[in-house]
């Protein structure tokens, strides 16, 4: 009997080479070589659901990948950085590499949605285990400064993302025919165009999806769809002003606002005025420390500063 949970062939959509990130990589110096390496990594990860490992036991490092792909280790390091930048892969803190969207390249079947869900669970479980191993000794301290509801929100968001993606897979036709979804897509299109026309670079599919989820997340705490879009737009403007045109920075701003339960740009501006007033009464050293905390909160979305 065939095992529906195991697939050992790669299936590319006919528009694979028309994807923005693939086109952009191909136009780079040695772009064709990077694409070949990417396809080889997809093939290597098939037997372990997107995880790059030897016989499902030993994670591949750059030296091993260089040997397998017949490229220099330096070239592989550049390729890994490039693929991570365009969110084609995810590199965990442990160094383990996961190929994003690998399930999209496996032949369709009735179990496709299940496979996607299982891969997400596996990546999440490995991240959580790694975080647990590295933070046990600090748990007492963190519990004093990080409210439990912050962890709850992060966990709930992961669950929402998982459920939404599964529902989209099952009810794709219904979603596409919904007038409300068409309107939301139209509103988001302007946001996406702003992203690409203001120096943020090509919008990766995952980032596009994450921005759409942010609209829903702000709506869930009381914002209207328009207010949610304006909040994201304001975060993009702040990133431009700070010359930090990258999603990680924007995501940090939005997480900070969500934690403060802001539902409009008006609230953001009010907080900004309050902060400006506080700075006037600070010493130079206090002002420097305050600005350092703010930068940390923006640069690192998972920073404890975003808990407040």
mmCIF file of C-alpha atoms in Angstrom:
data_model
loop_
_atom_site.group_PDB
_atom_site.id
_atom_site.type_symbol
_atom_site.label_atom_id
_atom_site.label_comp_id
_atom_site.label_asym_id
_atom_site.label_seq_id
_atom_site.Cartn_x
_atom_site.Cartn_y
_atom_site.Cartn_z
ATOM 1 C CA UNK A 1 0.000 0.000 0.000
ATOM 2 C CA UNK A 2 1.330 3.471 -0.877
ATOM 3 C CA UNK A 3 2.280 5.736 2.021
ATOM 4 C CA UNK A 4 0.448 9.035 1.466
ATOM 5 C CA UNK A 5 2.636 10.786 4.017
ATOM 6 C CA UNK A 6 5.876 10.344 2.062
ATOM 7 C CA UNK A 7 6.709 12.100 -1.186
ATOM 8 C CA UNK A 8 10.036 11.900 -2.935
ATOM 9 C CA UNK A 9 9.512 14.037 -6.016
ATOM 10 C CA UNK A 10 9.475 17.778 -6.590
ATOM 11 C CA UNK A 11 6.647 19.389 -8.513
ATOM 12 C CA UNK A 12 7.110 22.982 -9.690
ATOM 13 C CA UNK A 13 4.228 25.178 -10.803
ATOM 14 C CA UNK A 14 4.555 26.457 -14.372
ATOM 15 C CA UNK A 15 4.940 30.013 -13.044
ATOM 16 C CA UNK A 16 7.714 29.160 -10.572
ATOM 17 C CA UNK A 17 10.344 31.109 -12.516
ATOM 18 C CA UNK A 18 7.994 34.099 -12.779
ATOM 19 C CA UNK A 19 7.814 34.558 -8.998
ATOM 20 C CA UNK A 20 9.264 37.936 -8.041
ATOM 21 C CA UNK A 21 11.912 36.609 -5.700
ATOM 22 C CA UNK A 22 13.059 34.011 -8.253
ATOM 23 C CA UNK A 23 13.225 36.610 -11.055
ATOM 24 C CA UNK A 24 15.207 38.942 -8.814
ATOM 25 C CA UNK A 25 17.684 36.243 -7.802
ATOM 26 C CA UNK A 26 18.141 35.111 -11.410
ATOM 27 C CA UNK A 27 19.120 38.648 -12.423
ATOM 28 C CA UNK A 28 21.926 38.725 -9.859
ATOM 29 C CA UNK A 29 25.488 37.754 -10.593
ATOM 30 C CA UNK A 30 25.612 33.924 -10.497
ATOM 31 C CA UNK A 31 21.811 34.011 -10.184
ATOM 32 C CA UNK A 32 21.346 30.839 -12.206
ATOM 33 C CA UNK A 33 23.721 29.027 -9.834
ATOM 34 C CA UNK A 34 21.753 30.241 -6.813
ATOM 35 C CA UNK A 35 18.532 28.902 -8.358
ATOM 36 C CA UNK A 36 20.140 25.511 -8.991
ATOM 37 C CA UNK A 37 21.282 25.389 -5.356
ATOM 38 C CA UNK A 38 17.766 26.335 -4.216
ATOM 39 C CA UNK A 39 16.220 23.493 -6.223
ATOM 40 C CA UNK A 40 18.795 21.049 -4.859
ATOM 41 C CA UNK A 41 17.910 22.121 -1.320
ATOM 42 C CA UNK A 42 14.219 21.577 -2.043
ATOM 43 C CA UNK A 43 15.031 18.057 -3.235
ATOM 44 C CA UNK A 44 17.238 17.350 -0.213
ATOM 45 C CA UNK A 45 14.462 18.392 2.167
ATOM 46 C CA UNK A 46 11.631 16.338 0.643
ATOM 47 C CA UNK A 47 12.149 13.238 2.781
ATOM 48 C CA UNK A 48 12.080 15.275 5.992
ATOM 49 C CA UNK A 49 9.153 17.622 5.260
ATOM 50 C CA UNK A 50 11.284 20.647 4.470
ATOM 51 C CA UNK A 51 13.985 20.101 7.095
ATOM 52 C CA UNK A 52 17.508 19.850 5.733
ATOM 53 C CA UNK A 53 19.002 16.809 7.439
ATOM 54 C CA UNK A 54 20.984 13.688 6.606
ATOM 55 C CA UNK A 55 18.795 10.592 6.975
ATOM 56 C CA UNK A 56 16.450 12.652 9.183
ATOM 57 C CA UNK A 57 19.081 12.627 11.938
ATOM 58 C CA UNK A 58 21.931 15.062 11.324
ATOM 59 C CA UNK A 59 21.144 18.657 10.258
ATOM 60 C CA UNK A 60 23.158 19.775 7.239
ATOM 61 C CA UNK A 61 25.694 22.545 7.847
ATOM 62 C CA UNK A 62 27.209 24.774 5.157
ATOM 63 C CA UNK A 63 30.221 22.508 4.712
ATOM 64 C CA UNK A 64 28.019 19.456 4.079
ATOM 65 C CA UNK A 65 25.765 21.426 1.725
ATOM 66 C CA UNK A 66 28.805 22.676 -0.180
ATOM 67 C CA UNK A 67 29.931 19.082 -0.727
ATOM 68 C CA UNK A 68 26.485 17.910 -1.833
ATOM 69 C CA UNK A 69 25.789 20.837 -4.177
ATOM 70 C CA UNK A 70 29.385 20.892 -5.467
ATOM 71 C CA UNK A 71 29.808 24.570 -4.603
ATOM 72 C CA UNK A 72 32.281 26.366 -2.356
ATOM 73 C CA UNK A 73 31.334 26.807 1.286
ATOM 74 C CA UNK A 74 31.570 30.579 0.849
ATOM 75 C CA UNK A 75 29.086 30.421 -2.041
ATOM 76 C CA UNK A 76 26.676 28.333 0.063
ATOM 77 C CA UNK A 77 26.883 30.844 2.921
ATOM 78 C CA UNK A 78 25.971 33.629 0.498
ATOM 79 C CA UNK A 79 23.132 31.525 -0.892
ATOM 80 C CA UNK A 80 21.749 30.797 2.589
ATOM 81 C CA UNK A 81 21.795 34.506 3.464
ATOM 82 C CA UNK A 82 20.095 35.352 0.175
ATOM 83 C CA UNK A 83 17.383 32.694 0.539
ATOM 84 C CA UNK A 84 16.736 33.767 4.117
ATOM 85 C CA UNK A 85 16.436 37.404 3.022
ATOM 86 C CA UNK A 86 13.727 36.478 0.523
ATOM 87 C CA UNK A 87 12.073 34.140 3.048
ATOM 88 C CA UNK A 88 12.610 31.063 0.899
ATOM 89 C CA UNK A 89 14.133 29.346 3.924
ATOM 90 C CA UNK A 90 14.003 29.701 7.691
ATOM 91 C CA UNK A 91 17.145 29.255 9.785
ATOM 92 C CA UNK A 92 16.472 28.419 13.431
ATOM 93 C CA UNK A 93 18.694 29.592 16.273
ATOM 94 C CA UNK A 94 20.161 26.085 16.379
ATOM 95 C CA UNK A 95 21.308 26.430 12.763
ATOM 96 C CA UNK A 96 18.714 23.979 11.438
ATOM 97 C CA UNK A 97 17.378 25.038 8.037
ATOM 98 C CA UNK A 98 13.766 24.639 6.911
ATOM 99 C CA UNK A 99 12.639 25.185 3.327
ATOM 100 C CA UNK A 100 9.576 27.444 3.382
ATOM 101 C CA UNK A 101 6.510 26.496 1.318
ATOM 102 C CA UNK A 102 7.980 23.056 0.566
ATOM 103 C CA UNK A 103 4.500 21.540 0.613
ATOM 104 C CA UNK A 104 3.559 23.715 -2.364
ATOM 105 C CA UNK A 105 6.144 21.806 -4.395
ATOM 106 C CA UNK A 106 4.840 18.344 -3.534
ATOM 107 C CA UNK A 107 2.225 16.706 -5.767
ATOM 108 C CA UNK A 108 -1.304 17.625 -4.686
ATOM 109 C CA UNK A 109 -3.411 15.057 -2.871
ATOM 110 C CA UNK A 110 -6.203 14.896 -0.324
ATOM 111 C CA UNK A 111 -3.588 15.080 2.450
ATOM 112 C CA UNK A 112 -1.905 18.304 1.314
ATOM 113 C CA UNK A 113 -3.534 20.502 3.970
ATOM 114 C CA UNK A 114 -2.621 17.955 6.637
ATOM 115 C CA UNK A 115 1.009 17.928 5.498
ATOM 116 C CA UNK A 116 1.186 21.718 5.644
ATOM 117 C CA UNK A 117 -0.247 21.731 9.128
ATOM 118 C CA UNK A 118 2.135 19.040 10.328
ATOM 119 C CA UNK A 119 5.163 20.880 8.967
ATOM 120 C CA UNK A 120 4.143 24.115 10.705
ATOM 121 C CA UNK A 121 3.634 22.214 13.958
ATOM 122 C CA UNK A 122 7.045 20.620 13.638
ATOM 123 C CA UNK A 123 8.848 23.926 13.015
ATOM 124 C CA UNK A 124 6.955 25.547 15.893
ATOM 125 C CA UNK A 125 7.710 22.639 18.254
ATOM 126 C CA UNK A 126 11.409 22.743 17.434
ATOM 127 C CA UNK A 127 11.522 26.508 18.012
ATOM 128 C CA UNK A 128 9.734 26.157 21.335
ATOM 129 C CA UNK A 129 12.054 23.362 22.459
ATOM 130 C CA UNK A 130 15.105 25.413 21.547
ATOM 131 C CA UNK A 131 13.723 28.462 23.360
ATOM 132 C CA UNK A 132 12.984 26.322 26.435
ATOM 133 C CA UNK A 133 16.491 24.867 26.477
ATOM 134 C CA UNK A 134 18.142 28.293 26.280
ATOM 135 C CA UNK A 135 15.879 30.217 28.638
ATOM 136 C CA UNK A 136 15.180 27.870 31.574
ATOM 137 C CA UNK A 137 17.813 29.560 33.734
ATOM 138 C CA UNK A 138 16.261 32.980 33.085
ATOM 139 C CA UNK A 139 12.636 31.901 33.483
ATOM 140 C CA UNK A 140 12.272 33.292 36.995
ATOM 141 C CA UNK A 141 13.494 36.706 35.921
ATOM 142 C CA UNK A 142 11.432 36.815 32.746
ATOM 143 C CA UNK A 143 8.255 35.843 34.556
ATOM 144 C CA UNK A 144 8.614 38.999 36.671
ATOM 145 C CA UNK A 145 8.941 41.393 33.757
ATOM 146 C CA UNK A 146 6.937 39.821 30.946
ATOM 147 C CA UNK A 147 3.168 39.572 31.480
ATOM 148 C CA UNK A 148 1.742 36.089 30.772
ATOM 149 C CA UNK A 149 -0.822 37.496 28.352
ATOM 150 C CA UNK A 150 2.001 38.480 25.945
ATOM 151 C CA UNK A 151 3.012 34.833 25.553
ATOM 152 C CA UNK A 152 -0.668 33.956 25.229
ATOM 153 C CA UNK A 153 -1.137 36.421 22.387
ATOM 154 C CA UNK A 154 1.885 35.068 20.519
ATOM 155 C CA UNK A 155 0.606 31.499 20.887
ATOM 156 C CA UNK A 156 -2.906 32.514 19.862
ATOM 157 C CA UNK A 157 -1.563 34.294 16.799
ATOM 158 C CA UNK A 158 0.316 31.175 15.703
ATOM 159 C CA UNK A 159 -2.891 29.187 16.078
ATOM 160 C CA UNK A 160 -4.865 31.779 14.124
ATOM 161 C CA UNK A 161 -2.336 31.738 11.296
ATOM 162 C CA UNK A 162 -2.433 27.940 11.190
ATOM 163 C CA UNK A 163 -6.222 27.832 11.157
ATOM 164 C CA UNK A 164 -6.511 30.559 8.540
ATOM 165 C CA UNK A 165 -4.112 28.861 6.144
ATOM 166 C CA UNK A 166 -5.909 25.549 6.526
ATOM 167 C CA UNK A 167 -9.281 27.190 5.984
ATOM 168 C CA UNK A 168 -7.967 28.951 2.885
ATOM 169 C CA UNK A 169 -6.812 25.602 1.494
ATOM 170 C CA UNK A 170 -10.213 24.001 2.081
ATOM 171 C CA UNK A 171 -12.485 26.923 1.124
ATOM 172 C CA UNK A 172 -10.407 28.658 -1.530
ATOM 173 C CA UNK A 173 -13.268 29.168 -3.965
ATOM 174 C CA UNK A 174 -15.533 30.614 -1.282
ATOM 175 C CA UNK A 175 -12.869 33.079 -0.175
ATOM 176 C CA UNK A 176 -12.167 34.223 -3.715
ATOM 177 C CA UNK A 177 -15.841 34.914 -4.410
ATOM 178 C CA UNK A 178 -16.473 36.889 -1.206
ATOM 179 C CA UNK A 179 -17.116 40.633 -1.894
ATOM 180 C CA UNK A 180 -15.585 41.583 1.469
ATOM 181 C CA UNK A 181 -12.383 39.708 0.678
ATOM 182 C CA UNK A 182 -12.195 41.419 -2.722
ATOM 183 C CA UNK A 183 -12.521 44.803 -1.046
ATOM 184 C CA UNK A 184 -9.871 43.918 1.543
ATOM 185 C CA UNK A 185 -7.560 42.672 -1.208
ATOM 186 C CA UNK A 186 -8.007 45.966 -3.067
ATOM 187 C CA UNK A 187 -7.151 47.977 0.064
ATOM 188 C CA UNK A 188 -4.105 45.839 0.756
ATOM 189 C CA UNK A 189 -2.912 46.207 -2.833
ATOM 190 C CA UNK A 190 -2.258 49.914 -2.251
ATOM 191 C CA UNK A 191 -0.252 49.021 0.846
ATOM 192 C CA UNK A 192 1.746 46.417 -1.085
ATOM 193 C CA UNK A 193 2.440 48.907 -3.889
ATOM 194 C CA UNK A 194 3.636 51.464 -1.327
ATOM 195 C CA UNK A 195 6.023 48.847 0.098
ATOM 196 C CA UNK A 196 7.629 48.072 -3.255
ATOM 197 C CA UNK A 197 7.769 51.689 -4.478
ATOM 198 C CA UNK A 198 9.425 53.088 -1.346
ATOM 199 C CA UNK A 199 12.635 51.144 -1.132
ATOM 200 C CA UNK A 200 11.532 48.109 0.900
ATOM 201 C CA UNK A 201 12.348 45.803 -2.016
ATOM 202 C CA UNK A 202 10.229 43.123 -3.615
ATOM 203 C CA UNK A 203 7.435 41.943 -1.357
ATOM 204 C CA UNK A 204 7.930 38.267 -0.495
ATOM 205 C CA UNK A 205 4.765 36.095 -0.348
ATOM 206 C CA UNK A 206 5.199 35.452 3.381
ATOM 207 C CA UNK A 207 5.590 39.162 4.163
ATOM 208 C CA UNK A 208 2.524 39.927 2.047
ATOM 209 C CA UNK A 209 0.580 37.377 4.096
ATOM 210 C CA UNK A 210 1.935 38.697 7.416
ATOM 211 C CA UNK A 211 0.864 42.264 6.594
ATOM 212 C CA UNK A 212 -2.627 41.008 5.770
ATOM 213 C CA UNK A 213 -2.759 39.216 9.121
ATOM 214 C CA UNK A 214 -1.803 42.435 10.878
ATOM 215 C CA UNK A 215 -4.960 44.074 9.510
ATOM 216 C CA UNK A 216 -7.027 41.310 11.102
ATOM 217 C CA UNK A 217 -5.050 41.411 14.358
ATOM 218 C CA UNK A 218 -5.722 45.119 14.873
ATOM 219 C CA UNK A 219 -9.374 44.613 13.981
ATOM 220 C CA UNK A 220 -9.585 41.958 16.682
ATOM 221 C CA UNK A 221 -8.591 44.500 19.345
ATOM 222 C CA UNK A 222 -11.129 47.082 18.145
ATOM 223 C CA UNK A 223 -9.767 48.880 15.069
ATOM 224 C CA UNK A 224 -11.756 49.263 11.876
ATOM 225 C CA UNK A 225 -10.221 47.869 8.689
ATOM 226 C CA UNK A 226 -9.308 51.410 7.585
ATOM 227 C CA UNK A 227 -7.724 52.212 10.957
ATOM 228 C CA UNK A 228 -5.724 48.967 10.803
ATOM 229 C CA UNK A 229 -4.446 49.826 7.319
ATOM 230 C CA UNK A 230 -3.510 53.329 8.501
ATOM 231 C CA UNK A 231 -1.554 51.873 11.435
ATOM 232 C CA UNK A 232 0.457 49.656 9.096
ATOM 233 C CA UNK A 233 1.005 52.612 6.749
ATOM 234 C CA UNK A 234 2.277 54.690 9.685
ATOM 235 C CA UNK A 235 4.668 51.891 10.689
ATOM 236 C CA UNK A 236 6.039 51.853 7.133
ATOM 237 C CA UNK A 237 6.503 55.634 7.251
ATOM 238 C CA UNK A 238 8.433 55.338 10.524
ATOM 239 C CA UNK A 239 10.660 52.665 8.994
ATOM 240 C CA UNK A 240 11.371 54.978 6.042
ATOM 241 C CA UNK A 241 12.205 57.904 8.345
ATOM 242 C CA UNK A 242 14.552 55.659 10.340
ATOM 243 C CA UNK A 243 16.117 54.332 7.115
ATOM 244 C CA UNK A 244 15.199 50.826 8.287
ATOM 245 C CA UNK A 245 13.223 49.541 5.323
ATOM 246 C CA UNK A 246 12.775 45.924 6.359
ATOM 247 C CA UNK A 247 9.886 43.845 7.671
ATOM 248 C CA UNK A 248 11.543 42.988 10.973
ATOM 249 C CA UNK A 249 11.601 46.679 11.915
ATOM 250 C CA UNK A 250 7.980 47.263 10.819
ATOM 251 C CA UNK A 251 6.886 44.121 12.652
ATOM 252 C CA UNK A 252 8.552 45.381 15.842
ATOM 253 C CA UNK A 253 6.625 48.655 15.648
ATOM 254 C CA UNK A 254 3.317 46.875 15.075
ATOM 255 C CA UNK A 255 3.919 44.421 17.929
ATOM 256 C CA UNK A 256 4.663 47.343 20.222
ATOM 257 C CA UNK A 257 1.405 49.054 19.245
ATOM 258 C CA UNK A 258 -0.603 45.865 19.547
ATOM 259 C CA UNK A 259 0.764 45.292 23.055
ATOM 260 C CA UNK A 260 -0.366 48.825 23.946
ATOM 261 C CA UNK A 261 -3.724 48.046 22.274
ATOM 262 C CA UNK A 262 -3.578 51.005 19.925
ATOM 263 C CA UNK A 263 -6.406 50.982 17.380
ATOM 264 C CA UNK A 264 -5.703 54.216 15.510
ATOM 265 C CA UNK A 265 -2.883 56.488 14.374
ATOM 266 C CA UNK A 266 -4.436 59.173 16.583
ATOM 267 C CA UNK A 267 -3.487 57.117 19.657
ATOM 268 C CA UNK A 268 0.022 56.627 18.294
ATOM 269 C CA UNK A 269 0.455 60.383 17.805
ATOM 270 C CA UNK A 270 -0.842 61.080 21.318
ATOM 271 C CA UNK A 271 1.702 58.637 22.748
ATOM 272 C CA UNK A 272 4.415 60.263 20.652
ATOM 273 C CA UNK A 273 3.619 63.681 22.129
ATOM 274 C CA UNK A 274 3.680 62.236 25.635
ATOM 275 C CA UNK A 275 7.055 60.604 24.973
ATOM 276 C CA UNK A 276 8.424 63.882 23.584
ATOM 277 C CA UNK A 277 7.350 65.652 26.773
ATOM 278 C CA UNK A 278 9.041 63.005 28.896
ATOM 279 C CA UNK A 279 12.294 63.392 26.966
ATOM 280 C CA UNK A 280 12.436 67.119 27.720
ATOM 281 C CA UNK A 281 12.620 66.376 31.449
ATOM 282 C CA UNK A 282 15.319 63.710 31.079
ATOM 283 C CA UNK A 283 19.057 64.054 31.503
ATOM 284 C CA UNK A 284 21.202 63.310 28.448
ATOM 285 C CA UNK A 285 22.048 59.866 29.864
ATOM 286 C CA UNK A 286 18.391 59.057 30.584
ATOM 287 C CA UNK A 287 17.395 60.214 27.102
ATOM 288 C CA UNK A 288 20.109 58.051 25.554
ATOM 289 C CA UNK A 289 18.953 54.990 27.541
ATOM 290 C CA UNK A 290 15.316 55.641 26.626
ATOM 291 C CA UNK A 291 16.109 55.891 22.919
ATOM 292 C CA UNK A 292 18.198 52.717 23.148
ATOM 293 C CA UNK A 293 15.202 50.858 24.583
ATOM 294 C CA UNK A 294 13.009 52.199 21.774
ATOM 295 C CA UNK A 295 15.487 51.082 19.115
ATOM 296 C CA UNK A 296 15.711 47.622 20.684
ATOM 297 C CA UNK A 297 11.936 47.323 20.634
ATOM 298 C CA UNK A 298 11.823 48.193 16.930
ATOM 299 C CA UNK A 299 14.788 46.076 15.845
ATOM 300 C CA UNK A 300 13.787 42.960 17.776
ATOM 301 C CA UNK A 301 10.052 42.080 17.582
ATOM 302 C CA UNK A 302 10.514 39.468 20.313
ATOM 303 C CA UNK A 303 12.233 41.875 22.696
ATOM 304 C CA UNK A 304 10.895 42.013 26.231
ATOM 305 C CA UNK A 305 10.494 45.766 25.739
ATOM 306 C CA UNK A 306 7.544 45.062 23.472
ATOM 307 C CA UNK A 307 5.744 43.484 26.416
ATOM 308 C CA UNK A 308 4.986 46.863 27.920
#
